[in-house]
Amino acid sequence: MKTIFAALPGLMKFIILTLLATLFPAFLAAAEKEHAASDKPETAYQAAPSPIEAAKQVITPGAPPITAEEFEHAKTIFFQRCAGCHGVLRKGATGKPLTPDITQQRGTDYLKVFINFGSPAGMPNWGTSGDLTPEEVDLMARYIQHDPPLPPEWGMKEMKETWKVHVPVDKRPTKKMNSLNLDNLFSVTLRDSGQIALIDGDTKQIVNIVKTGYAVHISRLSVSGRYLYVIGRDARINLIDLWMEKPDNVAEIKAGLEARSVETSKYEGYEDKYAIAGTYWPPQYVIMSGDTLEPLKIVSTRGMTVDTQEYHPEPRVAAIVASHQHPEFIVNVKETGKVLMVNYEDIGNLQVTTIDAARFLHDGGWDSTKRYFMTAANQSNKIVVVDSKEKKLTALVDVHEIPHPGRGANFIDPEFGPVWATSAIGNQHVTVIGTDPVNHPEQAWKAVRVLDGQGGGSLFIKTHPNSSNLWVDTPLNPDPKISQSIAVFDINQLDKGLEVLPIAEWADLGDGPKRVVQPEYNKAGDEVWFSVWNGKDQKSAIVILDDKTRKVKQVIKDERLVTPTGKFNVYNTQHDIY
């Protein structure tokens, strides 16, 4: 029976498990007991303390019992694993709303199935992957039936109390003091250790392990290529000077309680002058000095939604990019569906152009000309196209469920010319959109192809101008065979379909969930790097393939590589190459 069940498609498994757990609650308890016995090494990852610890406990009528100690533990788990998709106030965005009026109707047993097994639409399998123990699955099913605790605000006073300049500007090098090929340096997120690894792309050696915030979301480079900015989910920003003999922190600040985005000014005359960070909580952005992170201007994003024109208390700042056309930052406000073009010429008299787009804005990047900003409105199932030169909405392109492009992938389609592609959390589709209104006007801002990938749960899609490969990950898919492998398409033969490569198997790490996440190229575009993201107490690795042969070139294994996820090549990130 177990063999037959294992052979069933993921969706059919999910439906059967949901029905069984709803009709026979004892079934789930037995399944959890078996999981606990068989997956001892894969229990919950350890992580940093929750930065929303000041939020007060809320006990809600009609919700199942929960102790004060359990509430605090659940609050930490929710911030670390759930808030990014569902929101601090649980009103939903990438993930579904989880407010008590919904969750109490579903009930504890029903919720435990979703948390434990995940879904093909992109909900991670927190229980069966080993991220959460059976007891924690039960706890979270009870916790989300209570009202969400409201975290405190975070303003200029709080920011300045956390602002530290470790090395003043006048004490820093006046020229590069190391022999590193900085163009081919990689900044690698070590998610659960609160660090990044700086890895030499030429020698594949770790240059330094730098202490940062928890679960660094992105790394960004200043225009000069000297300064590296990283931001953790706990909203801690670290400024790293790559000119130092051993690159390390020179300044830091905590911009809020939860965050995802940081960027630097790129327009001519403003190189390295400003940095900007957008926070999930409080919902706001802050403009800072580019070389010290001194906070200069905070702007709230609370306001009305673009569709129903209703007030939203938690419109979080998702992606931020720096315009190449004007001295502006382009800021995605997730829940209200607005794209803000923030002009930094005079931050004392800030001018902001607001473009009504679609909810819920998330990740995005430039087309190949760096004029058009392509960004996902993931729960609206659209790609928003903004003309950064004319400062207006160009198009809303319909795509399949929950697009999640990262920064997307630019390439030349053999039939349709310049295109940009996105994968999706919610299904297996890869949507290819025409981006050339001059030479291919009939295809511009339309979905010209839809490719079939491995399945839902994709977070990143990647290619390079010097490559003919298009790589698509699926780390959130509940099927281990899919989450532990990578799909690759030949750009010149897209109709041929995909090839699946067993990246985690090639890493040879032993036990653990081993999700394969985020392809990233070296500067030359002849190597592609993959993180094999294992549990904190298991071995993780970076697998490097020869992009032309698709064969393993090297596997980087080091005990310091704790839960590696995002990787950012300095040159490609500095020049918006993707």
XYZ file of C-alpha atoms in Angstrom:
578
model
C 0.000 0.000 0.000
C 2.823 2.412 0.886
C 4.479 1.722 -2.487
C 1.241 2.419 -4.365
C 0.675 5.648 -2.435
C 4.244 6.844 -3.053
C 3.726 6.418 -6.801
C 0.677 8.687 -6.894
C 0.998 12.234 -8.318
C 1.531 15.009 -5.739
C -1.928 16.539 -6.199
C -3.671 13.183 -5.724
C -1.634 12.499 -2.576
C -2.604 15.896 -1.195
C -6.333 15.372 -1.873
C -6.309 11.905 -0.268
C -4.418 13.128 2.804
C -6.742 16.112 3.208
C -9.852 13.926 3.079
C -8.395 11.381 5.484
C -7.335 13.987 8.011
C -10.671 15.778 7.814
C -12.767 12.635 8.195
C -10.446 10.701 10.489
C -8.363 12.994 12.715
C -6.605 9.972 14.219
C -5.040 9.360 10.800
C -2.956 12.507 11.010
C -1.724 11.672 14.494
C -0.557 8.270 13.258
C 1.132 9.800 10.245
C 2.929 12.305 12.447
C 4.072 9.544 14.799
C 5.530 7.611 11.887
C 7.230 10.764 10.563
C 8.724 11.508 13.983
C 10.150 8.010 14.180
C 11.653 7.995 10.706
C 12.980 11.544 10.372
C 14.852 12.135 13.645
C 17.762 14.001 12.004
C 15.352 16.265 10.126
C 13.652 18.021 13.032
C 13.047 21.763 12.989
C 15.852 24.091 11.984
C 17.187 26.275 14.757
C 16.988 29.971 13.982
C 17.527 33.465 15.352
C 15.201 34.965 17.984
C 12.089 36.583 16.558
C 12.390 40.346 16.100
C 8.652 40.661 16.808
C 9.093 39.427 20.377
C 7.589 42.662 21.699
C 4.233 41.844 20.084
C 1.659 41.064 22.767
C -0.118 37.728 23.142
C -3.702 37.675 21.883
C -6.154 34.952 22.957
C -9.188 34.772 20.662
C -12.669 33.432 21.484
C -13.456 30.227 19.611
C -9.811 29.330 19.087
C -8.239 26.193 20.605
C -6.276 26.522 23.875
C -2.690 27.750 23.748
C -0.351 28.564 26.638
C 1.675 31.764 26.913
C 4.885 29.790 26.345
C 3.405 28.078 23.271
C 2.202 31.424 21.928
C 5.710 32.891 22.123
C 7.232 29.873 20.384
C 4.570 29.928 17.645
C 5.068 33.669 17.142
C 8.754 33.075 16.450
C 8.043 30.239 14.010
C 5.440 32.307 12.173
C 7.840 35.202 11.675
C 10.659 32.973 10.465
C 8.667 30.643 8.217
C 5.249 32.107 7.417
C 5.064 35.916 7.625
C 6.876 36.478 4.346
C 4.031 34.934 2.340
C 1.015 35.412 4.591
C 1.895 38.790 6.186
C 2.580 39.782 9.790
C -1.135 40.541 10.184
C -1.953 37.349 8.213
C -4.060 39.138 5.599
C -2.378 37.203 2.783
C -0.294 38.110 -0.273
C 1.805 35.391 -1.922
C 0.068 33.008 0.489
C -3.591 32.827 1.448
C -5.138 34.932 4.261
C -4.897 33.204 7.669
C -7.209 35.339 9.774
C -9.319 33.636 12.496
C -12.598 33.982 10.580
C -11.069 31.649 7.981
C -8.839 29.385 10.058
C -11.379 28.612 12.777
C -13.821 27.412 10.127
C -11.177 25.036 8.753
C -10.313 23.599 12.151
C -7.106 22.248 13.647
C -6.971 18.876 11.856
C -7.550 20.423 8.440
C -4.868 23.068 9.040
C -2.390 20.452 10.240
C -2.633 18.658 6.895
C -1.682 21.795 4.968
C 1.167 22.678 7.310
C 2.473 19.125 7.434
C 2.234 18.057 3.788
C 2.191 21.357 1.883
C 0.422 21.674 -1.449
C 1.303 21.528 -5.153
C 0.415 25.229 -5.363
C 3.590 26.165 -3.483
C 2.806 25.815 0.230
C 5.975 24.192 1.647
C 5.653 20.817 3.370
C 6.849 22.128 6.732
C 6.230 18.864 8.585
C 7.331 16.126 6.208
C 10.428 18.116 5.194
C 11.601 18.176 8.816
C 11.364 21.966 9.174
C 8.742 21.582 11.907
C 8.255 18.743 14.388
C 4.802 17.115 14.704
C 4.315 19.064 17.933
C 5.136 22.324 16.150
C 2.745 21.487 13.308
C -0.011 21.053 15.881
C 1.037 24.273 17.620
C 0.939 26.325 14.415
C -2.482 24.923 13.467
C -3.783 26.187 16.819
C -1.847 29.473 16.785
C -3.234 30.737 13.472
C -6.777 30.401 14.808
C -5.983 33.244 17.241
C -5.799 36.915 16.249
C -2.302 37.921 15.090
C -0.264 39.919 17.627
C 0.446 43.493 16.539
C 4.176 44.314 16.470
C 5.430 47.728 17.594
C 6.251 50.585 15.216
C 9.848 51.420 14.292
C 10.852 55.005 13.535
C 13.896 57.272 13.351
C 14.645 56.988 17.072
C 14.719 53.190 16.952
C 16.766 53.161 13.751
C 19.409 55.518 15.087
C 19.723 53.473 18.276
C 20.796 50.490 16.130
C 22.962 52.439 13.657
C 26.662 51.664 13.949
C 29.612 52.803 11.828
C 32.345 50.279 12.561
C 34.895 51.876 10.247
C 34.488 55.631 9.524
C 34.736 56.671 5.887
C 38.055 58.494 6.434
C 39.566 55.332 7.944
C 38.686 53.117 4.990
C 41.038 52.218 2.115
C 41.488 54.723 -0.703
C 42.153 51.876 -3.141
C 41.545 48.138 -3.341
C 43.785 46.463 -0.769
C 43.304 42.814 -1.779
C 44.165 40.690 -4.810
C 40.634 39.321 -5.262
C 38.919 39.395 -8.627
C 35.943 41.268 -7.181
C 33.969 40.964 -10.419
C 33.748 37.228 -9.848
C 33.151 37.287 -6.097
C 29.935 35.691 -4.795
C 27.889 36.796 -1.797
C 26.137 33.665 -0.485
C 23.343 33.784 2.073
C 23.797 31.401 5.025
C 20.163 31.558 6.002
C 19.885 30.121 9.505
C 23.276 31.158 10.845
C 22.714 34.883 10.247
C 25.758 35.232 7.996
C 26.922 35.516 4.419
C 29.868 33.726 2.859
C 32.058 35.661 0.438
C 33.348 33.064 -2.026
C 36.041 33.641 -4.656
C 34.486 32.588 -7.957
C 37.909 31.865 -9.450
C 39.439 29.710 -6.706
C 36.123 28.568 -5.121
C 37.606 29.385 -1.699
C 35.708 31.128 1.111
C 37.208 34.598 1.547
C 35.295 35.512 4.701
C 32.208 34.636 6.725
C 30.479 37.907 7.641
C 27.963 38.272 10.472
C 24.677 39.761 9.223
C 20.976 39.749 10.030
C 18.880 36.594 10.081
C 18.093 34.936 6.719
C 19.639 37.508 4.365
C 17.151 37.978 1.533
C 19.249 39.790 -1.056
C 22.697 41.236 -1.681
C 23.093 44.392 -3.773
C 26.154 46.238 -5.094
C 26.903 49.933 -5.320
C 27.523 51.305 -8.820
C 31.268 51.438 -8.186
C 31.290 47.770 -7.181
C 33.005 48.665 -3.914
C 30.166 48.367 -1.410
C 28.039 45.298 -0.804
C 24.683 45.798 0.921
C 22.833 42.847 2.457
C 19.504 42.837 4.265
C 18.127 40.141 6.564
C 14.513 39.215 7.105
C 14.910 40.836 10.516
C 15.566 44.154 8.656
C 19.220 44.345 9.668
C 21.306 45.926 6.904
C 25.058 45.375 6.688
C 27.424 47.467 4.577
C 30.525 45.524 3.531
C 33.592 47.201 2.031
C 35.046 44.932 -0.669
C 38.205 47.075 -0.941
C 39.428 46.030 2.493
C 42.277 43.536 2.735
C 39.661 41.131 4.059
C 36.193 42.413 3.087
C 34.015 42.929 6.152
C 31.321 45.060 7.799
C 31.920 48.791 7.987
C 28.385 49.874 9.006
C 25.019 48.432 9.986
C 21.481 49.468 10.916
C 18.180 47.829 11.738
C 15.571 49.446 9.469
C 12.518 47.780 11.029
C 11.339 44.424 12.333
C 10.964 42.514 9.068
C 12.260 43.318 5.587
C 13.270 42.000 2.161
C 14.752 44.768 -0.003
C 17.741 47.078 -0.255
C 19.136 49.005 -3.233
C 21.591 51.801 -4.057
C 21.467 54.896 -6.252
C 22.744 54.237 -9.785
C 21.985 57.344 -11.816
C 24.951 59.356 -13.097
C 26.124 61.839 -10.476
C 24.600 59.881 -7.593
C 26.840 56.820 -7.649
C 27.188 55.328 -4.132
C 25.444 58.391 -2.634
C 22.207 56.854 -1.351
C 20.839 53.506 -0.247
C 17.209 52.600 0.303
C 15.590 49.802 2.301
C 11.963 48.745 2.275
C 10.425 46.951 5.227
C 7.605 44.473 5.673
C 7.045 45.777 9.196
C 6.458 48.582 9.741
C 5.230 49.118 6.157
C 7.620 51.871 5.040
C 10.909 52.648 3.309
C 13.943 54.581 4.466
C 16.541 56.469 2.419
C 20.044 56.328 3.896
C 23.530 57.634 3.243
C 25.182 55.207 0.852
C 28.549 55.014 2.616
C 27.433 54.999 6.269
C 23.762 53.843 6.300
C 22.786 56.944 8.289
C 18.964 57.108 8.085
C 17.838 60.310 6.368
C 14.182 59.975 5.380
C 11.408 57.524 6.368
C 8.216 57.258 4.306
C 5.163 55.187 5.254
C 3.400 53.114 2.580
C 0.068 52.658 4.368
C -2.848 53.636 2.164
C -5.566 52.565 -0.243
C -5.556 49.544 -2.546
C -5.609 50.062 -6.330
C -8.658 47.882 -6.931
C -11.231 48.246 -4.139
C -9.848 51.585 -2.890
C -9.885 50.279 0.682
C -7.417 51.213 3.398
C -4.751 48.602 4.057
C -2.765 48.688 7.336
C 0.141 46.540 6.132
C 1.214 47.373 2.552
C 4.704 45.894 2.634
C 7.633 46.990 0.485
C 8.771 44.121 -1.721
C 11.260 44.594 -4.583
C 13.207 47.832 -5.067
C 15.303 48.592 -8.162
C 17.361 51.651 -9.062
C 16.347 53.407 -12.267
C 18.875 53.817 -15.071
C 16.713 56.527 -16.715
C 16.222 59.010 -13.840
C 17.608 59.614 -10.318
C 14.898 57.405 -8.864
C 14.247 54.275 -6.855
C 11.368 52.108 -8.077
C 9.522 50.702 -5.067
C 6.951 47.883 -5.136
C 4.209 48.225 -2.510
C 2.821 44.734 -2.256
C -0.679 44.860 -0.755
C -1.877 48.124 -2.299
C -0.536 47.196 -5.746
C 1.281 50.481 -6.315
C 4.659 51.099 -7.940
C 6.369 54.180 -6.514
C 9.027 56.083 -8.442
C 10.918 57.875 -5.664
C 13.080 60.744 -6.916
C 16.172 61.232 -4.722
C 17.441 64.517 -6.224
C 16.050 66.423 -3.236
C 14.996 64.129 -0.413
C 13.979 67.136 1.713
C 11.275 67.845 -0.887
C 10.647 64.283 -1.955
C 8.810 63.792 -5.248
C 7.069 60.436 -5.717
C 5.256 59.291 -8.856
C 2.620 56.672 -8.037
C 1.650 54.121 -10.669
C -1.457 52.020 -10.077
C -0.586 48.455 -11.049
C -2.084 45.303 -9.465
C -2.036 43.460 -6.161
C 0.124 41.820 -4.804
C 3.438 43.156 -6.081
C 6.490 41.053 -5.336
C 9.822 40.399 -7.094
C 10.952 41.730 -10.443
C 13.799 43.003 -12.589
C 14.739 44.837 -15.776
C 14.244 43.857 -19.383
C 17.456 43.642 -21.414
C 17.411 47.380 -22.249
C 17.061 48.372 -18.550
C 14.188 50.651 -19.465
C 11.209 48.452 -18.581
C 10.680 47.143 -15.067
C 9.054 43.680 -15.155
C 7.512 42.656 -11.855
C 5.126 40.020 -10.548
C 1.738 40.841 -9.039
C 1.625 37.296 -7.832
C -1.867 36.792 -6.389
C -3.317 38.755 -9.313
C -1.478 36.361 -11.659
C -0.022 39.182 -13.711
C 3.332 40.597 -14.736
C 3.371 44.380 -14.462
C 5.433 46.295 -17.036
C 6.517 49.824 -16.080
C 8.272 52.218 -18.461
C 10.883 53.819 -16.202
C 11.754 56.431 -18.829
C 8.207 57.723 -19.397
C 7.186 56.913 -15.787
C 3.981 55.097 -16.659
C 2.355 51.693 -16.763
C 3.002 49.955 -20.073
C 1.099 46.681 -19.661
C -0.443 44.088 -17.367
C 0.348 40.651 -18.767
C -1.762 37.674 -17.695
C 0.311 34.701 -16.525
C -0.311 31.449 -14.679
C -0.853 31.110 -10.944
C 1.496 32.928 -8.538
C 4.395 34.079 -10.741
C 7.691 34.330 -8.865
C 10.507 35.420 -11.191
C 13.188 36.582 -8.786
C 14.652 39.125 -11.184
C 13.542 37.088 -14.184
C 15.540 35.903 -17.191
C 16.327 37.870 -20.376
C 17.235 36.082 -23.595
C 16.721 36.091 -27.364
C 13.913 33.767 -28.389
C 14.676 32.195 -31.802
C 11.166 33.085 -33.009
C 10.057 36.128 -30.989
C 13.274 38.056 -30.386
C 14.097 39.661 -26.990
C 12.012 38.175 -24.189
C 11.847 37.998 -20.388
C 10.674 34.907 -18.523
C 9.137 34.053 -15.167
C 8.476 30.773 -13.385
C 5.783 30.299 -10.734
C 5.127 29.081 -7.225
C 1.598 27.919 -8.018
C 2.158 25.627 -11.014
C 4.710 24.175 -13.421
C 4.397 26.863 -16.103
C 7.222 29.110 -17.307
C 5.816 32.165 -19.084
C 7.908 33.899 -21.771
C 6.979 37.538 -22.513
C 8.053 39.611 -25.521
C 9.976 42.783 -24.583
C 10.855 44.441 -27.908
C 8.286 47.097 -28.926
C 10.575 48.443 -31.668
C 11.471 45.427 -33.812
C 8.825 42.948 -32.590
C 5.814 45.177 -31.786
C 3.254 42.409 -32.322
C 4.834 40.298 -29.557
C 5.707 43.121 -27.160
C 4.209 42.768 -23.668
C 2.440 39.530 -24.538
C 2.982 35.955 -23.376
C 4.556 34.405 -26.473
C 5.327 30.987 -24.979
C 4.332 28.896 -21.983
C 6.805 26.129 -21.168
C 6.087 23.157 -18.931
C 8.537 22.904 -16.050
C 8.778 20.185 -13.395
C 6.034 21.480 -11.106
C 4.976 24.266 -8.774
C 7.158 25.704 -6.050
C 9.648 27.594 -8.214
C 11.396 30.654 -6.771
C 14.020 31.553 -9.391
C 14.646 31.371 -13.113
C 18.021 32.263 -14.603
C 20.093 32.565 -17.761
C 23.059 34.676 -18.949
C 23.864 36.574 -22.185
C 26.694 34.108 -22.883
C 24.573 31.018 -22.245
C 21.975 29.045 -24.213
C 20.553 27.457 -21.044
C 17.479 28.514 -19.070
C 17.440 27.139 -15.509
C 14.322 26.788 -13.315
C 14.398 25.700 -9.643
C 11.518 24.189 -7.607
C 12.640 24.270 -3.938
C 9.107 24.638 -2.525
C 7.634 21.621 -4.298
C 6.511 18.988 -1.750
C 7.891 16.144 -3.891
C 11.572 15.599 -2.892
C 12.500 14.416 -6.388
C 11.380 17.788 -7.741
C 12.658 20.026 -4.933
C 16.090 18.330 -5.045
C 16.637 18.703 -8.792
C 16.786 21.443 -11.430
C 15.084 21.822 -14.800
C 17.000 23.233 -17.748
C 15.816 24.267 -21.218
C 17.853 24.857 -24.375
C 16.939 28.420 -25.403
C 17.548 27.575 -29.053
C 15.253 24.518 -28.883
C 12.542 25.467 -26.411
C 10.021 23.109 -28.030
C 12.301 20.214 -27.153
C 11.271 20.428 -23.502
C 13.313 20.236 -20.322
C 16.129 18.123 -18.963
C 16.108 17.311 -15.244
C 19.426 17.216 -13.371
C 19.723 15.631 -9.868
C 21.731 18.408 -8.222
C 21.184 17.246 -4.615
C 22.212 13.688 -5.524
C 25.408 15.018 -7.073
C 26.132 16.965 -3.865
C 26.219 13.639 -1.955
C 25.236 15.079 1.426
C 23.380 12.258 3.168
C 20.254 12.940 5.242
C 18.122 16.063 5.114
C 15.538 17.885 2.952
C 18.234 19.187 0.553
C 16.250 21.773 -1.418
C 18.009 23.013 -4.556
C 17.602 26.767 -4.916
C 18.629 29.768 -7.042
C 20.808 29.246 -10.087
C 23.455 31.979 -10.307
C 26.075 32.530 -13.012
C 29.682 33.582 -12.690
C 30.764 36.718 -14.538
C 31.824 34.858 -17.699
C 28.543 32.957 -17.926
C 30.273 29.609 -18.322
C 29.494 28.318 -14.800
C 26.193 28.120 -12.969
C 26.056 27.733 -9.170
C 23.288 26.039 -7.154
C 22.673 26.003 -3.413
C 21.798 22.646 -1.890
C 19.937 23.993 1.144
C 19.830 21.374 3.878
C 18.839 21.519 7.554
C 20.953 23.589 9.897
C 22.383 20.485 11.519
C 22.936 18.668 8.222
C 25.583 19.206 5.568
C 24.848 21.719 2.801
C 26.793 22.502 -0.342
C 27.236 24.641 -3.445
C 27.176 22.619 -6.675
C 28.878 24.246 -9.669
C 28.094 23.047 -13.194
C 29.879 23.676 -16.461
C 27.121 25.581 -18.247
C 27.965 24.197 -21.688
C 28.191 20.499 -20.768
C 25.735 20.615 -17.829
C 28.185 18.428 -15.906
C 29.461 18.900 -12.353
C 32.592 21.019 -12.268
C 33.007 21.311 -8.505
C 31.120 20.837 -5.244
C 31.957 23.257 -2.437
C 31.523 21.569 0.947
C 32.504 23.370 4.110
C 31.136 23.141 7.648
C 30.743 26.937 7.573
C 28.210 26.715 4.716
C 25.146 26.541 6.959
C 21.840 26.512 5.014
C 23.098 28.353 1.890
C 20.302 29.846 -0.228
C 20.705 33.017 -2.342
C 23.920 33.661 -4.266
C 24.850 36.958 -5.896
C 27.757 37.382 -8.282
C 29.228 40.871 -7.843
C 29.524 41.788 -11.533
C 26.148 40.409 -12.587
C 24.380 42.046 -9.642
C 26.209 45.345 -10.101
C 25.217 45.528 -13.785
C 21.712 43.991 -13.576
C 22.630 41.003 -15.721
C 20.063 38.234 -15.599
